[in-house]
Amino acid sequence: MRRFILHTYDKSKSFDLNNDTALAAEPTGLGNKFSLSYKESEKGKHLTNVKPDPDPITLKIYFNADGSNGYGNYKSLSLFLAECGASPFLFEYNDGITDKFCEVVSNTMPKSEINADGEFVETFSFDKQTYWYERVEESFALKKTNAADTAFPLHFPFGFAGMVFKNKYKVSNPFFVAAPIVIKITGDIAENIRLYLADMHDKIVAEISLATNNADGTEILIDPTTKKITVTDTETGEARNGYGLTDKTKQSFLYLPQGEYYIGSNMTADDDGSIEMSIKRFLFD
């Protein structure tokens, strides 16, 4: 059975569209769509570019399948959408096989009257901002681990400590769009932090260099999906912009191109910290 749920971007709040107070039906725009560019030449027409050009997701939402007048249920959804505002939020779609997400913004928010059949139903539209992707991304850590507990790949959530050290990890991306890599740095790391992406011949293709070490109690989050680098004091919760720590001759964010690569760092076995990485897995369907 299909299920649809809306979430704020950080998933701190959700709105379920699968119950008698708000029941989504007749969806359209759930697939992918592309815009193709061609160039004419003496040898014929050649494809030059493929861009995402998705149709909006539309849903008929019934607000009174439980026999209520529905206006209170409608207001609950409108308050949720108002809280999201103009920022993207998450549209979760479970087709019974895959639980997938895309980032959307609200396109229409109509409001009419209950019809002659006693139904209060409105058609909502959401504009896609990303391809569909799996929320439970492949996650792993560059750190010391207990030999008995070390197995790769490591799936989210994770947490461990011990004796085995790993500062290089093999990753792959089958999708033709580069996948953003979210990086979280915690704990004691002595040297200025360097992270890199290398091909199978160990040729560096992208690199982040931070003019800082890291101390226990401080977290550095490098998130290409929000284009932010945030340094947080985990005890007080105080956060500041960490973009100024990056070497501007290198990359500020890492993206995994299509193919197989290594992700690595300059951590040593003497470091007690952890560099955790999460790759957003885009889907064709």
Tab-separated table of C-alpha atoms in Angstrom:
chain	number	residue	atom	x	y	z
A	1	MET	CA	0.000	0.000	0.000
A	2	ARG	CA	1.307	3.446	-0.924
A	3	ARG	CA	2.077	5.850	1.901
A	4	PHE	CA	2.777	9.585	1.810
A	5	ILE	CA	4.224	11.623	4.695
A	6	LEU	CA	5.483	15.219	4.810
A	7	HIS	CA	8.422	16.123	7.074
A	8	THR	CA	10.254	19.285	7.991
A	9	TYR	CA	13.778	19.225	6.566
A	10	ASP	CA	15.306	18.062	9.861
A	11	LYS	CA	12.420	15.588	10.400
A	12	SER	CA	11.574	17.219	13.720
A	13	LYS	CA	7.892	17.416	12.682
A	14	SER	CA	5.808	15.318	10.311
A	15	PHE	CA	2.343	15.311	8.754
A	16	ASP	CA	0.826	11.921	7.925
A	17	LEU	CA	-1.295	11.765	4.762
A	18	ASN	CA	-2.492	8.196	5.319
A	19	ASN	CA	-5.331	8.448	7.834
A	20	ASP	CA	-8.999	9.395	7.986
A	21	THR	CA	-8.294	13.027	8.885
A	22	ALA	CA	-5.987	13.605	5.895
A	23	LEU	CA	-6.024	10.907	3.238
A	24	ALA	CA	-3.957	11.376	0.056
A	25	ALA	CA	-5.235	9.813	-3.171
A	26	GLU	CA	-4.838	9.967	-6.963
A	27	PRO	CA	-1.151	10.991	-6.988
A	28	THR	CA	0.559	12.219	-10.128
A	29	GLY	CA	4.142	13.319	-10.821
A	30	LEU	CA	5.808	10.552	-8.817
A	31	GLY	CA	8.198	9.550	-11.604
A	32	ASN	CA	11.284	11.267	-13.029
A	33	LYS	CA	11.210	13.460	-16.106
A	34	PHE	CA	14.110	14.925	-18.100
A	35	SER	CA	14.640	17.784	-20.531
A	36	LEU	CA	16.873	16.833	-23.493
A	37	SER	CA	19.038	19.177	-25.563
A	38	TYR	CA	20.253	18.289	-29.064
A	39	LYS	CA	22.677	19.742	-31.576
A	40	GLU	CA	22.183	19.459	-35.310
A	41	SER	CA	25.170	18.734	-37.514
A	42	GLU	CA	25.907	17.309	-40.942
A	43	LYS	CA	26.027	13.882	-39.299
A	44	GLY	CA	22.576	14.257	-37.767
A	45	LYS	CA	21.137	15.168	-34.395
A	46	HIS	CA	23.214	14.507	-31.286
A	47	LEU	CA	22.213	14.586	-27.640
A	48	THR	CA	24.226	17.279	-25.822
A	49	ASN	CA	22.626	17.589	-22.388
A	50	VAL	CA	20.130	15.967	-20.038
A	51	LYS	CA	18.550	18.047	-17.265
A	52	PRO	CA	15.972	17.129	-14.662
A	53	ASP	CA	12.580	18.591	-15.556
A	54	PRO	CA	10.161	16.918	-13.127
A	55	ASP	CA	6.427	17.356	-13.104
A	56	PRO	CA	5.045	18.599	-9.793
A	57	ILE	CA	3.668	16.027	-7.384
A	58	THR	CA	-0.086	16.460	-7.022
A	59	LEU	CA	-2.333	14.781	-4.469
A	60	LYS	CA	-6.031	14.908	-3.742
A	61	ILE	CA	-6.273	15.146	0.047
A	62	TYR	CA	-9.532	14.172	1.755
A	63	PHE	CA	-9.844	15.952	5.090
A	64	ASN	CA	-13.054	14.424	6.456
A	65	ALA	CA	-13.018	10.690	5.760
A	66	ASP	CA	-13.549	10.292	9.512
A	67	GLY	CA	-16.907	12.081	9.348
A	68	SER	CA	-15.665	15.404	10.740
A	69	ASN	CA	-16.168	18.700	8.927
A	70	GLY	CA	-12.511	18.645	7.958
A	71	TYR	CA	-11.682	22.315	8.403
A	72	GLY	CA	-9.656	21.671	11.548
A	73	ASN	CA	-7.725	18.926	9.738
A	74	TYR	CA	-7.074	21.285	6.834
A	75	LYS	CA	-5.815	23.934	9.273
A	76	SER	CA	-3.355	21.428	10.772
A	77	LEU	CA	-1.824	20.862	7.332
A	78	SER	CA	-1.790	24.577	6.541
A	79	LEU	CA	0.044	25.292	9.805
A	80	PHE	CA	2.611	22.604	8.964
A	81	LEU	CA	3.185	24.107	5.498
A	82	ALA	CA	3.391	27.610	6.972
A	83	GLU	CA	6.124	26.445	9.333
A	84	CYS	CA	8.088	25.056	6.360
A	85	GLY	CA	7.617	28.399	4.603
A	86	ALA	CA	9.595	28.943	1.420
A	87	SER	CA	12.280	26.423	2.423
A	88	PRO	CA	12.354	22.891	1.007
A	89	PHE	CA	10.877	20.127	3.123
A	90	LEU	CA	10.746	16.357	2.734
A	91	PHE	CA	8.143	14.378	0.816
A	92	GLU	CA	8.288	10.698	1.807
A	93	TYR	CA	6.835	8.121	-0.573
A	94	ASN	CA	6.701	4.426	0.255
A	95	ASP	CA	5.496	2.358	-2.691
A	96	GLY	CA	5.576	-0.902	-0.737
A	97	ILE	CA	9.069	-1.724	-2.027
A	98	THR	CA	11.254	1.321	-1.425
A	99	ASP	CA	10.958	4.081	1.146
A	100	LYS	CA	12.165	7.155	-0.723
A	101	PHE	CA	12.325	10.914	-0.248
A	102	CYS	CA	12.607	14.041	-2.317
A	103	GLU	CA	12.837	17.666	-1.295
A	104	VAL	CA	9.841	19.778	-2.285
A	105	VAL	CA	8.314	23.225	-1.869
A	106	SER	CA	4.584	23.877	-1.696
A	107	ASN	CA	3.146	25.042	-5.008
A	108	THR	CA	-0.585	25.369	-4.330
A	109	MET	CA	-2.663	25.447	-1.162
A	110	PRO	CA	-6.297	25.715	-2.269
A	111	LYS	CA	-9.316	25.954	0.016
A	112	SER	CA	-12.947	25.604	-1.001
A	113	GLU	CA	-16.147	24.340	0.617
A	114	ILE	CA	-17.458	20.896	1.480
A	115	ASN	CA	-19.192	19.545	-1.647
A	116	ALA	CA	-22.713	18.212	-2.071
A	117	ASP	CA	-21.560	14.699	-1.134
A	118	GLY	CA	-20.245	15.999	2.190
A	119	GLU	CA	-16.598	15.646	1.101
A	120	PHE	CA	-13.915	18.205	1.842
A	121	VAL	CA	-11.182	17.423	-0.686
A	122	GLU	CA	-8.487	19.672	-2.141
A	123	THR	CA	-5.734	19.110	-4.699
A	124	PHE	CA	-2.301	20.093	-3.395
A	125	SER	CA	0.773	20.480	-5.581
A	126	PHE	CA	4.451	20.240	-4.589
A	127	ASP	CA	7.434	21.182	-6.780
A	128	LYS	CA	10.352	18.739	-6.625
A	129	GLN	CA	13.755	20.191	-5.761
A	130	THR	CA	15.719	16.925	-5.986
A	131	TYR	CA	15.569	13.457	-7.439
A	132	TRP	CA	14.152	10.718	-5.257
A	133	TYR	CA	16.729	9.389	-2.825
A	134	GLU	CA	17.049	6.947	0.051
A	135	ARG	CA	17.036	8.697	3.426
A	136	VAL	CA	18.968	5.858	5.103
A	137	GLU	CA	22.126	6.593	3.169
A	138	GLU	CA	25.264	4.493	3.198
A	139	SER	CA	27.171	5.758	6.197
A	140	PHE	CA	30.639	5.005	7.509
A	141	ALA	CA	33.336	6.444	9.695
A	142	LEU	CA	37.059	7.053	9.394
A	143	LYS	CA	38.215	6.206	12.932
A	144	LYS	CA	39.587	3.581	15.278
A	145	THR	CA	37.224	0.652	15.826
A	146	ASN	CA	37.151	-2.619	17.713
A	147	ALA	CA	38.459	-5.379	15.445
A	148	ALA	CA	35.637	-7.733	16.417
A	149	ASP	CA	33.038	-5.096	15.577
A	150	THR	CA	34.545	-3.754	12.367
A	151	ALA	CA	32.662	-4.563	9.193
A	152	PHE	CA	32.228	-2.399	6.110
A	153	PRO	CA	30.021	-0.927	4.845
A	154	LEU	CA	28.620	0.418	8.117
A	155	HIS	CA	24.965	1.435	8.009
A	156	PHE	CA	23.393	4.295	9.922
A	157	PRO	CA	23.130	4.564	12.869
A	158	PHE	CA	26.565	3.592	14.088
A	159	GLY	CA	28.780	4.097	17.122
A	160	PHE	CA	31.810	2.200	18.361
A	161	ALA	CA	35.395	2.539	19.648
A	162	GLY	CA	38.466	0.313	19.765
A	163	MET	CA	41.739	-0.674	18.153
A	164	VAL	CA	41.433	-0.979	14.334
A	165	PHE	CA	42.182	2.198	12.341
A	166	LYS	CA	40.669	3.011	8.955
A	167	ASN	CA	41.282	6.283	7.145
A	168	LYS	CA	40.300	5.225	3.622
A	169	TYR	CA	37.053	3.769	2.335
A	170	LYS	CA	35.827	2.592	-1.091
A	171	VAL	CA	32.516	4.041	-2.294
A	172	SER	CA	30.496	3.946	-5.500
A	173	ASN	CA	27.716	5.923	-7.151
A	174	PRO	CA	25.703	4.259	-9.956
A	175	PHE	CA	23.588	7.378	-10.609
A	176	PHE	CA	24.623	9.889	-13.292
A	177	VAL	CA	24.204	12.837	-10.897
A	178	ALA	CA	26.979	13.439	-8.348
A	179	ALA	CA	25.879	12.475	-4.825
A	180	PRO	CA	26.457	14.989	-1.986
A	181	ILE	CA	28.612	13.715	0.895
A	182	VAL	CA	27.636	15.003	4.354
A	183	ILE	CA	30.640	15.020	6.726
A	184	LYS	CA	30.545	15.167	10.533
A	185	ILE	CA	33.829	15.600	12.426
A	186	THR	CA	33.907	14.953	16.186
A	187	GLY	CA	36.428	14.206	18.931
A	188	ASP	CA	40.161	14.848	19.157
A	189	ILE	CA	41.955	15.110	15.801
A	190	ALA	CA	45.419	16.648	16.097
A	191	GLU	CA	46.433	17.918	12.663
A	192	ASN	CA	44.731	20.304	10.267
A	193	ILE	CA	42.001	18.163	8.765
A	194	ARG	CA	42.238	17.011	5.168
A	195	LEU	CA	39.595	14.964	3.350
A	196	TYR	CA	39.910	13.727	-0.199
A	197	LEU	CA	38.189	11.810	-2.978
A	198	ALA	CA	40.456	9.683	-5.197
A	199	ASP	CA	39.883	7.436	-8.200
A	200	MET	CA	40.828	3.754	-8.291
A	201	HIS	CA	44.393	4.733	-9.262
A	202	ASP	CA	44.661	6.975	-6.158
A	203	LYS	CA	44.530	10.159	-8.218
A	204	ILE	CA	42.971	12.955	-6.131
A	205	VAL	CA	39.835	14.310	-7.857
A	206	ALA	CA	38.497	16.520	-5.020
A	207	GLU	CA	39.819	17.673	-1.668
A	208	ILE	CA	38.767	19.647	1.415
A	209	SER	CA	41.408	21.170	3.679
A	210	LEU	CA	40.463	22.793	6.993
A	211	ALA	CA	42.802	25.191	8.817
A	212	THR	CA	41.974	23.651	12.193
A	213	ASN	CA	42.280	20.604	14.326
A	214	ASN	CA	39.295	19.354	16.321
A	215	ALA	CA	38.828	18.946	20.069
A	216	ASP	CA	36.479	16.779	22.042
A	217	GLY	CA	33.242	18.706	22.581
A	218	THR	CA	33.345	20.368	19.159
A	219	GLU	CA	31.516	19.162	16.067
A	220	ILE	CA	32.156	20.309	12.496
A	221	LEU	CA	29.347	19.599	10.021
A	222	ILE	CA	30.047	20.009	6.292
A	223	ASP	CA	26.741	19.718	4.439
A	224	PRO	CA	26.618	20.271	0.663
A	225	THR	CA	22.823	19.882	0.660
A	226	THR	CA	22.483	23.117	2.645
A	227	LYS	CA	25.786	24.644	1.455
A	228	LYS	CA	26.817	25.230	5.068
A	229	ILE	CA	29.839	24.449	7.242
A	230	THR	CA	28.874	24.670	10.910
A	231	VAL	CA	31.074	24.439	14.002
A	232	THR	CA	29.078	23.572	17.142
A	233	ASP	CA	30.008	23.456	20.817
A	234	THR	CA	28.206	20.252	21.798
A	235	GLU	CA	27.954	21.273	25.459
A	236	THR	CA	26.358	24.689	24.983
A	237	GLY	CA	24.826	24.143	21.546
A	238	GLU	CA	26.414	27.383	20.331
A	239	ALA	CA	27.051	27.247	16.577
A	240	ARG	CA	29.089	29.416	14.232
A	241	ASN	CA	29.866	29.557	10.538
A	242	GLY	CA	32.934	27.449	9.739
A	243	TYR	CA	33.272	28.368	6.056
A	244	GLY	CA	36.304	30.542	6.822
A	245	LEU	CA	38.249	27.452	7.918
A	246	THR	CA	38.393	26.047	4.382
A	247	ASP	CA	41.335	26.352	1.989
A	248	LYS	CA	39.775	28.312	-0.889
A	249	THR	CA	42.188	26.769	-3.410
A	250	LYS	CA	40.399	23.469	-2.838
A	251	GLN	CA	36.769	22.380	-2.613
A	252	SER	CA	34.421	23.446	0.180
A	253	PHE	CA	32.117	20.446	-0.245
A	254	LEU	CA	32.535	16.910	-1.575
A	255	TYR	CA	30.311	15.262	-4.189
A	256	LEU	CA	30.675	11.655	-5.330
A	257	PRO	CA	30.632	11.399	-9.150
A	258	GLN	CA	29.296	8.376	-10.975
A	259	GLY	CA	31.690	5.443	-10.626
A	260	GLU	CA	33.962	3.977	-7.942
A	261	TYR	CA	36.216	6.081	-5.715
A	262	TYR	CA	38.091	6.162	-2.418
A	263	ILE	CA	37.248	8.603	0.371
A	264	GLY	CA	40.105	9.239	2.753
A	265	SER	CA	41.540	11.563	5.375
A	266	ASN	CA	44.849	12.491	6.997
A	267	MET	CA	43.805	11.064	10.386
A	268	THR	CA	46.359	8.917	12.148
A	269	ALA	CA	46.037	6.022	14.576
A	270	ASP	CA	46.840	8.454	17.420
A	271	ASP	CA	43.623	10.421	16.794
A	272	ASP	CA	40.672	9.566	19.014
A	273	GLY	CA	38.142	11.493	16.938
A	274	SER	CA	35.863	10.385	14.150
A	275	ILE	CA	35.037	11.597	10.654
A	276	GLU	CA	31.607	10.239	9.791
A	277	MET	CA	30.300	10.497	6.243
A	278	SER	CA	26.875	9.937	4.724
A	279	ILE	CA	26.170	9.730	1.000
A	280	LYS	CA	22.719	10.646	-0.294
A	281	ARG	CA	21.732	7.818	-2.687
A	282	PHE	CA	19.693	9.132	-5.610
A	283	LEU	CA	17.274	6.705	-7.277
A	284	PHE	CA	16.079	6.247	-10.840
A	285	ASP	CA	12.617	5.388	-9.523
